[in-house]
Backbone as CSV, one residue per row, in Angstrom:
resi,resn,N_x,N_y,N_z,CA_x,CA_y,CA_z,C_x,C_y,C_z
1,PHE,-16.886,13.021,10.786,-15.446,13.440,10.816,-15.138,13.749,9.448
2,SER,-14.111,14.757,9.363,-13.458,14.952,8.026,-12.047,15.282,8.178
3,GLY,-11.352,15.299,7.339,-9.852,15.270,7.232,-9.195,13.817,7.302
4,ALA,-8.273,13.670,8.092,-7.558,12.381,8.140,-8.341,11.475,8.303
5,ALA,-7.930,9.973,8.279,-8.541,8.963,8.626,-8.996,8.961,10.068
6,ARG,-10.116,8.283,10.367,-10.467,8.166,11.780,-10.899,6.785,12.280
7,ASP,-10.800,6.325,13.386,-11.083,5.110,13.762,-12.416,5.334,14.725
8,ILE,-13.308,4.304,14.537,-14.638,4.328,15.138,-14.599,3.010,15.971
9,LYS,-14.991,3.091,17.359,-14.922,1.835,18.018,-15.858,2.047,19.226
10,LEU,-17.031,1.412,19.309,-17.845,1.266,20.188,-17.822,-0.145,21.216
11,LEU,-17.490,0.105,22.299,-17.398,-1.247,23.211,-18.492,-1.128,24.362
12,ASP,-18.823,-2.067,24.528,-19.806,-2.399,25.937,-19.099,-3.155,26.869
13,ASN,-19.856,-3.520,28.073,-19.098,-4.193,29.115,-19.302,-5.626,29.207
14,THR,-19.838,-6.091,28.040,-20.161,-7.480,27.691,-19.268,-8.334,26.748
15,ALA,-18.038,-7.700,26.652,-17.048,-8.276,25.682,-17.581,-8.288,23.940
16,SER,-18.515,-7.161,23.840,-18.931,-6.838,22.461,-18.332,-5.768,21.931
17,ALA,-18.139,-5.583,20.728,-17.520,-4.531,20.014,-18.132,-4.366,18.531
18,LEU,-18.187,-3.201,18.084,-18.291,-2.802,16.741,-17.053,-1.870,16.434
19,ASP,-16.282,-2.147,15.515,-14.985,-1.771,15.186,-14.855,-1.381,13.678
20,ILE,-14.889,0.000,13.343,-14.751,0.460,11.872,-13.413,1.000,12.019
21,THR,-12.249,0.440,11.423,-10.953,0.981,11.595,-10.399,1.332,10.073
22,GLU,-9.708,2.303,9.985,-9.056,2.725,8.858,-7.580,2.302,8.856
23,ALA,-6.766,2.465,9.872,-5.401,2.323,9.890,-5.161,0.912,9.536
24,SER,-5.824,-0.155,10.268,-5.535,-1.613,9.887,-6.581,-2.168,8.951
25,ASN,-7.145,-1.335,8.320,-8.155,-1.761,7.240,-9.285,-2.626,7.747
26,SER,-9.527,-2.621,8.979,-10.671,-3.574,9.248,-11.964,-3.138,8.604
27,TYR,-12.336,-1.934,8.541,-13.618,-1.412,7.887,-14.790,-1.706,8.981
28,MET,-15.014,-3.033,9.052,-16.212,-3.300,9.845,-15.906,-4.830,10.527
29,SER,-16.301,-4.580,11.756,-16.343,-6.139,12.302,-17.189,-5.771,13.583
30,PHE,-17.600,-7.342,13.958,-18.470,-7.364,15.215,-17.873,-8.511,15.818
31,THR,-17.652,-8.250,17.307,-16.978,-9.256,17.876,-17.843,-9.549,19.084
32,THR,-18.173,-10.573,19.565,-18.862,-10.874,20.830,-18.590,-12.275,21.359
33,SER,-18.881,-12.455,22.727,-18.666,-13.635,23.462,-20.158,-14.122,23.789
34,ASN,-21.209,-13.273,23.510,-22.657,-13.821,23.710,-23.105,-14.314,22.338
35,GLY,-23.306,-15.603,22.276,-24.064,-16.369,21.148,-25.506,-15.910,20.745
36,THR,-26.094,-15.040,21.379,-27.441,-14.595,21.124,-27.354,-13.243,20.030
37,GLU,-26.309,-12.613,20.220,-26.256,-11.238,19.689,-26.040,-11.479,18.249
38,LYS,-26.505,-10.618,17.272,-26.468,-10.792,15.837,-26.303,-9.276,15.283
39,ILE,-26.182,-9.097,13.909,-26.051,-7.961,13.301,-27.413,-8.131,12.510
40,THR,-28.129,-6.742,12.668,-29.505,-6.729,11.881,-29.353,-5.506,11.007
41,THR,-29.865,-5.525,9.882,-30.064,-4.258,9.155,-31.369,-4.115,8.497
42,SER,-31.803,-2.983,8.640,-33.210,-2.797,8.055,-33.202,-2.313,6.471
43,LYS,-32.359,-2.288,6.008,-32.143,-1.830,4.703,-31.230,-2.906,3.866
44,ALA,-31.069,-2.622,2.622,-30.179,-3.571,1.876,-28.851,-3.406,2.069
45,THR,-27.909,-4.280,2.071,-26.429,-3.985,2.197,-25.811,-4.429,0.832
46,VAL,-25.008,-3.471,0.398,-24.674,-3.464,-1.061,-23.111,-3.589,-1.124
47,GLY,-22.614,-4.535,-1.893,-21.141,-4.452,-2.218,-20.884,-4.051,-3.609
48,THR,-19.829,-3.488,-4.069,-19.597,-3.228,-5.257,-19.094,-4.398,-6.289
49,ILE,-19.163,-4.471,-7.419,-18.716,-5.463,-8.413,-17.353,-4.946,-8.829
50,TYR,-16.237,-5.503,-8.341,-14.923,-5.281,-8.572,-14.558,-5.721,-10.191
51,ASP,-14.159,-4.613,-11.004,-13.950,-4.853,-12.327,-12.538,-5.395,-12.558
52,ASN,-12.368,-6.456,-12.933,-11.052,-6.979,-13.468,-10.523,-6.600,-14.657
53,GLY,-11.334,-6.012,-15.370,-11.111,-5.393,-16.764,-11.196,-6.940,-17.837
54,SER,-10.199,-6.766,-18.916,-10.027,-7.901,-19.850,-9.436,-8.871,-19.231
55,SER,-9.638,-10.135,-19.507,-8.884,-11.206,-18.878,-7.318,-11.092,-19.203
56,PRO,-6.509,-11.275,-18.143,-5.096,-11.067,-18.516,-4.048,-12.028,-19.300
57,GLY,-5.044,-12.946,-19.992,-4.297,-13.958,-20.816,-4.525,-15.142,-20.440
58,ALA,-3.292,-16.131,-20.297,-3.398,-17.429,-20.236,-3.922,-18.071,-18.872
59,SER,-4.102,-17.073,-17.658,-4.568,-17.501,-16.218,-5.091,-16.329,-15.743
60,ILE,-6.223,-16.665,-14.899,-6.918,-15.595,-14.102,-6.971,-16.206,-12.712
61,ALA,-6.410,-15.352,-11.741,-6.478,-15.869,-10.473,-7.159,-14.530,-9.475
62,PHE,-8.271,-14.847,-9.392,-9.200,-13.975,-8.777,-8.469,-13.715,-7.198
63,ASP,-8.451,-12.513,-6.950,-8.152,-11.849,-5.603,-9.325,-11.692,-4.817
64,PHE,-9.762,-12.705,-3.801,-10.931,-12.223,-3.114,-11.002,-10.968,-2.244
65,ALA,-9.732,-10.541,-2.021,-9.693,-9.198,-1.180,-10.240,-8.069,-1.948
66,ASN,-10.392,-8.222,-3.355,-10.850,-7.113,-4.052,-12.324,-6.993,-4.028
67,GLY,-12.920,-7.917,-3.392,-14.410,-7.997,-3.124,-15.136,-9.212,-3.364
68,ASN,-16.427,-9.327,-2.851,-16.957,-10.649,-2.885,-17.743,-10.891,-4.323
69,ASN,-17.999,-9.779,-4.981,-18.595,-9.843,-6.372,-17.467,-9.257,-7.327
70,GLN,-17.288,-10.026,-8.422,-16.377,-9.561,-9.359,-16.843,-9.743,-10.606
71,LYS,-16.017,-9.290,-11.861,-16.441,-9.429,-13.058,-15.148,-9.490,-14.116
72,VAL,-15.095,-9.979,-15.160,-13.996,-10.038,-15.918,-14.812,-10.201,-17.669
73,THR,-14.229,-9.310,-18.206,-14.714,-9.466,-19.662,-13.569,-10.092,-20.448
74,LEU,-13.927,-11.466,-20.809,-12.852,-12.372,-21.670,-12.179,-11.678,-22.871
75,SER,-10.904,-12.086,-23.035,-10.267,-11.512,-24.160,-9.231,-12.753,-24.768
76,ALA,-9.462,-13.965,-24.225,-8.752,-15.273,-24.523,-9.099,-16.205,-23.774
77,ASN,-8.894,-17.521,-24.231,-9.016,-18.577,-23.421,-8.180,-18.615,-22.305
78,PHE,-8.660,-19.166,-21.255,-7.714,-18.902,-19.774,-7.948,-20.088,-18.804
79,ALA,-6.894,-20.199,-18.051,-6.814,-21.072,-16.933,-7.322,-20.426,-15.745
80,LEU,-8.506,-21.013,-15.056,-9.041,-20.533,-13.944,-7.902,-20.907,-12.788
81,ALA,-7.231,-20.146,-12.079,-6.150,-20.357,-11.349,-6.587,-20.373,-9.930
82,GLU,-5.515,-20.527,-9.065,-5.944,-20.658,-7.597,-6.249,-19.385,-7.059
83,PRO,-7.358,-18.963,-6.470,-7.650,-17.617,-6.187,-6.940,-17.365,-4.825
84,THR,-6.499,-15.967,-4.780,-5.960,-15.488,-3.627,-6.799,-14.998,-2.439
85,ASN,-6.182,-14.933,-1.368,-6.861,-14.193,-0.239,-8.171,-14.947,0.273
86,GLN,-8.282,-16.221,0.197,-9.315,-17.056,0.712,-9.633,-17.019,1.990
87,VAL,-10.767,-16.677,2.264,-11.085,-16.540,3.714,-12.549,-17.445,4.012
88,ALA,-12.384,-18.500,4.914,-13.643,-19.310,4.989,-14.886,-18.404,5.394
89,GLY,-15.912,-18.717,4.799,-17.257,-18.056,4.904,-17.446,-17.041,4.012
90,GLN,-16.426,-16.398,3.189,-16.748,-15.329,2.195,-17.413,-16.102,1.140
91,SER,-18.260,-15.569,0.427,-19.274,-15.714,-0.697,-19.539,-14.747,-1.776
92,GLY,-19.725,-14.908,-2.860,-20.069,-14.031,-3.708,-20.366,-14.574,-5.282
93,SER,-20.192,-13.705,-6.176,-20.435,-14.123,-7.548,-19.174,-13.491,-8.434
94,ILE,-18.998,-14.237,-9.488,-18.080,-13.781,-10.509,-18.651,-13.931,-11.907
95,PHE,-18.820,-12.860,-12.505,-19.464,-12.592,-13.755,-18.445,-12.884,-14.957
96,PHE,-18.557,-13.756,-15.895,-17.770,-13.989,-17.011,-18.537,-13.483,-18.126
97,ILE,-17.934,-12.343,-18.802,-18.437,-11.773,-19.992,-17.911,-12.101,-21.278
98,GLN,-18.587,-12.733,-22.250,-18.183,-12.961,-23.620,-18.323,-11.787,-24.325
99,PRO,-17.084,-11.188,-24.973,-17.358,-10.146,-25.876,-18.044,-10.498,-27.136
100,GLY,-18.687,-9.608,-28.030,-19.062,-9.838,-29.158,-18.312,-10.440,-30.063
101,GLY,-18.532,-11.228,-30.822,-17.457,-11.716,-31.998,-16.601,-12.674,-31.378
102,ALA,-16.751,-13.395,-29.936,-15.805,-14.311,-29.578,-16.349,-15.117,-28.633
103,ASN,-15.800,-16.458,-28.432,-16.063,-17.476,-27.791,-15.127,-18.137,-27.016
104,TYR,-14.763,-17.437,-26.045,-13.703,-17.832,-25.016,-13.906,-18.963,-24.084
105,SER,-13.002,-19.726,-23.489,-13.260,-20.861,-22.748,-12.254,-20.942,-21.627
106,ILE,-12.783,-21.762,-20.623,-11.940,-22.145,-19.461,-11.035,-23.403,-19.904
107,SER,-9.661,-23.120,-20.117,-8.892,-24.291,-20.657,-8.386,-25.295,-19.443
108,SER,-8.246,-24.728,-18.091,-8.060,-25.630,-16.900,-8.556,-24.967,-15.857
109,ILE,-8.755,-25.888,-14.685,-9.369,-25.312,-13.552,-8.443,-25.890,-12.294
110,HIS,-8.156,-24.795,-11.491,-7.144,-25.110,-10.282,-7.967,-26.030,-9.524
111,ALA,-7.495,-26.984,-8.667,-8.069,-27.728,-7.517,-8.816,-27.300,-6.523
112,ASP,-8.481,-26.013,-6.233,-9.321,-25.333,-5.188,-10.730,-25.117,-5.364
113,TRP,-11.075,-24.985,-6.773,-12.368,-24.732,-7.112,-13.138,-26.119,-7.059
114,LEU,-14.013,-26.318,-6.409,-14.863,-27.606,-6.308,-16.326,-27.343,-6.743
115,TRP,-16.793,-28.364,-7.737,-18.015,-28.101,-8.313,-18.835,-29.303,-7.853
116,PRO,-20.288,-29.124,-8.048,-21.278,-30.163,-7.751,-20.965,-31.367,-8.778
117,GLY,-20.806,-32.524,-8.221,-20.659,-33.749,-8.936,-19.185,-33.820,-9.734
118,GLY,-18.405,-32.899,-9.216,-17.011,-32.779,-9.637,-16.615,-32.305,-10.960
119,THR,-17.513,-31.916,-11.641,-17.226,-31.327,-12.920,-18.215,-30.161,-13.298
120,ASP,-17.635,-29.152,-13.872,-18.454,-27.975,-14.506,-17.509,-26.859,-14.896
121,GLY,-17.522,-25.634,-14.963,-16.778,-24.504,-15.364,-16.469,-24.416,-16.728
122,VAL,-17.486,-24.879,-17.434,-17.664,-24.641,-19.017,-18.441,-23.603,-19.230
123,LEU,-17.933,-22.582,-19.810,-18.687,-21.280,-20.175,-19.550,-21.354,-21.414
124,THR,-20.552,-20.463,-21.648,-21.490,-20.401,-22.809,-20.551,-20.093,-23.743
125,ALA,-20.676,-20.675,-24.846,-19.785,-20.300,-26.079,-20.725,-19.575,-27.126
126,THR,-21.141,-18.432,-26.776,-22.085,-17.418,-27.430,-21.685,-16.106,-27.323
127,ASN,-21.649,-15.336,-28.426,-21.201,-13.941,-28.522,-22.235,-13.304,-27.780
128,GLY,-21.304,-12.485,-26.763,-22.094,-11.575,-25.803,-22.689,-12.122,-24.474
129,ALA,-22.513,-13.639,-24.362,-22.995,-14.156,-23.138,-22.511,-13.643,-22.074
130,VAL,-23.324,-14.039,-20.880,-22.772,-13.598,-19.463,-23.234,-15.125,-18.531
131,ASP,-22.079,-15.585,-17.885,-21.986,-16.549,-17.135,-21.786,-16.117,-15.715
132,ARG,-22.551,-16.582,-14.807,-22.234,-16.343,-13.344,-21.807,-17.337,-12.433
133,LEU,-20.631,-17.244,-11.982,-20.191,-18.468,-10.889,-20.262,-17.925,-9.492
134,ASP,-21.209,-18.651,-8.903,-21.313,-18.221,-7.320,-20.629,-19.048,-6.482
135,TYR,-19.958,-18.650,-5.552,-19.063,-19.422,-4.832,-19.193,-19.024,-3.248
136,ILE,-18.668,-20.041,-2.488,-18.643,-19.840,-0.821,-17.297,-20.602,-0.657
137,ILE,-16.575,-20.049,0.372,-15.339,-20.536,0.616,-15.654,-21.376,1.873
138,LEU,-15.499,-22.787,1.788,-15.509,-23.421,3.077,-14.260,-23.464,3.989
139,ALA,-13.000,-23.433,3.274,-11.999,-23.333,4.115,-10.891,-23.032,3.086
140,ASP,-9.698,-22.558,3.482,-8.581,-22.354,2.582,-8.404,-23.468,1.666
141,ASN,-8.190,-23.321,0.292,-8.247,-24.308,-0.740,-9.543,-25.248,-0.957
142,SER,-10.615,-24.504,-0.628,-11.713,-25.179,-0.782,-12.853,-24.186,-1.244
143,VAL,-12.954,-23.819,-2.446,-13.894,-23.072,-2.956,-15.109,-23.593,-3.735
144,HIS,-16.225,-23.800,-3.104,-17.406,-24.357,-3.369,-17.957,-23.568,-4.600
145,ALA,-18.219,-24.018,-5.690,-18.733,-23.164,-6.918,-20.070,-23.754,-7.718
146,VAL,-20.741,-23.023,-8.374,-21.871,-23.488,-9.144,-21.725,-22.332,-10.287
147,MET,-22.072,-22.730,-11.454,-22.197,-21.771,-12.537,-23.557,-21.781,-13.014
148,SER,-24.176,-20.370,-13.357,-25.347,-20.117,-13.875,-25.070,-19.693,-15.333
149,LYS,-25.492,-20.243,-16.337,-25.126,-19.936,-17.633,-26.035,-19.284,-18.585
150,ALA,-25.591,-18.610,-19.445,-26.327,-17.707,-20.405,-27.121,-16.900,-19.857
151,MET,-26.922,-16.228,-19.077,-27.724,-15.012,-18.332,-27.682,-13.889,-19.442
152,ALA,-28.563,-13.032,-19.141,-28.777,-11.794,-20.251,-27.555,-11.034,-20.216
153,ALA,-27.223,-10.533,-21.409,-25.942,-9.931,-21.480,-26.265,-8.394,-21.036
């Protein structure tokens, strides 16, 4: 297709559908009433890493609608706020990048972020460090998270 946005919908007679839609922003979905059907890929599936730029100051509220994987270059200490657009089953990684010559930290963490043993969210206080927060959303207001610290810059 070329030109204006197009919708693609493939249907079969057993209540299964593949729907790639532009107008309602669906992009890709698979619906079935048959529990044995699955989606299989023979090549890698790749999502982009959404760049939040420099931290916006006192608080960062990640918008999960921007993508599963995100990054932010820190420019100040910040509160890890309630993330927006939480959808159960979504998972991904958030990269926190310490600039050279700075050691920023998380000053507080919203209750939606849940950690093993109940505590974590401490960033590596080293110039140029990269920490990775991996998450999966169990339900609205329940984001399970683990932190991998001091990854290579």
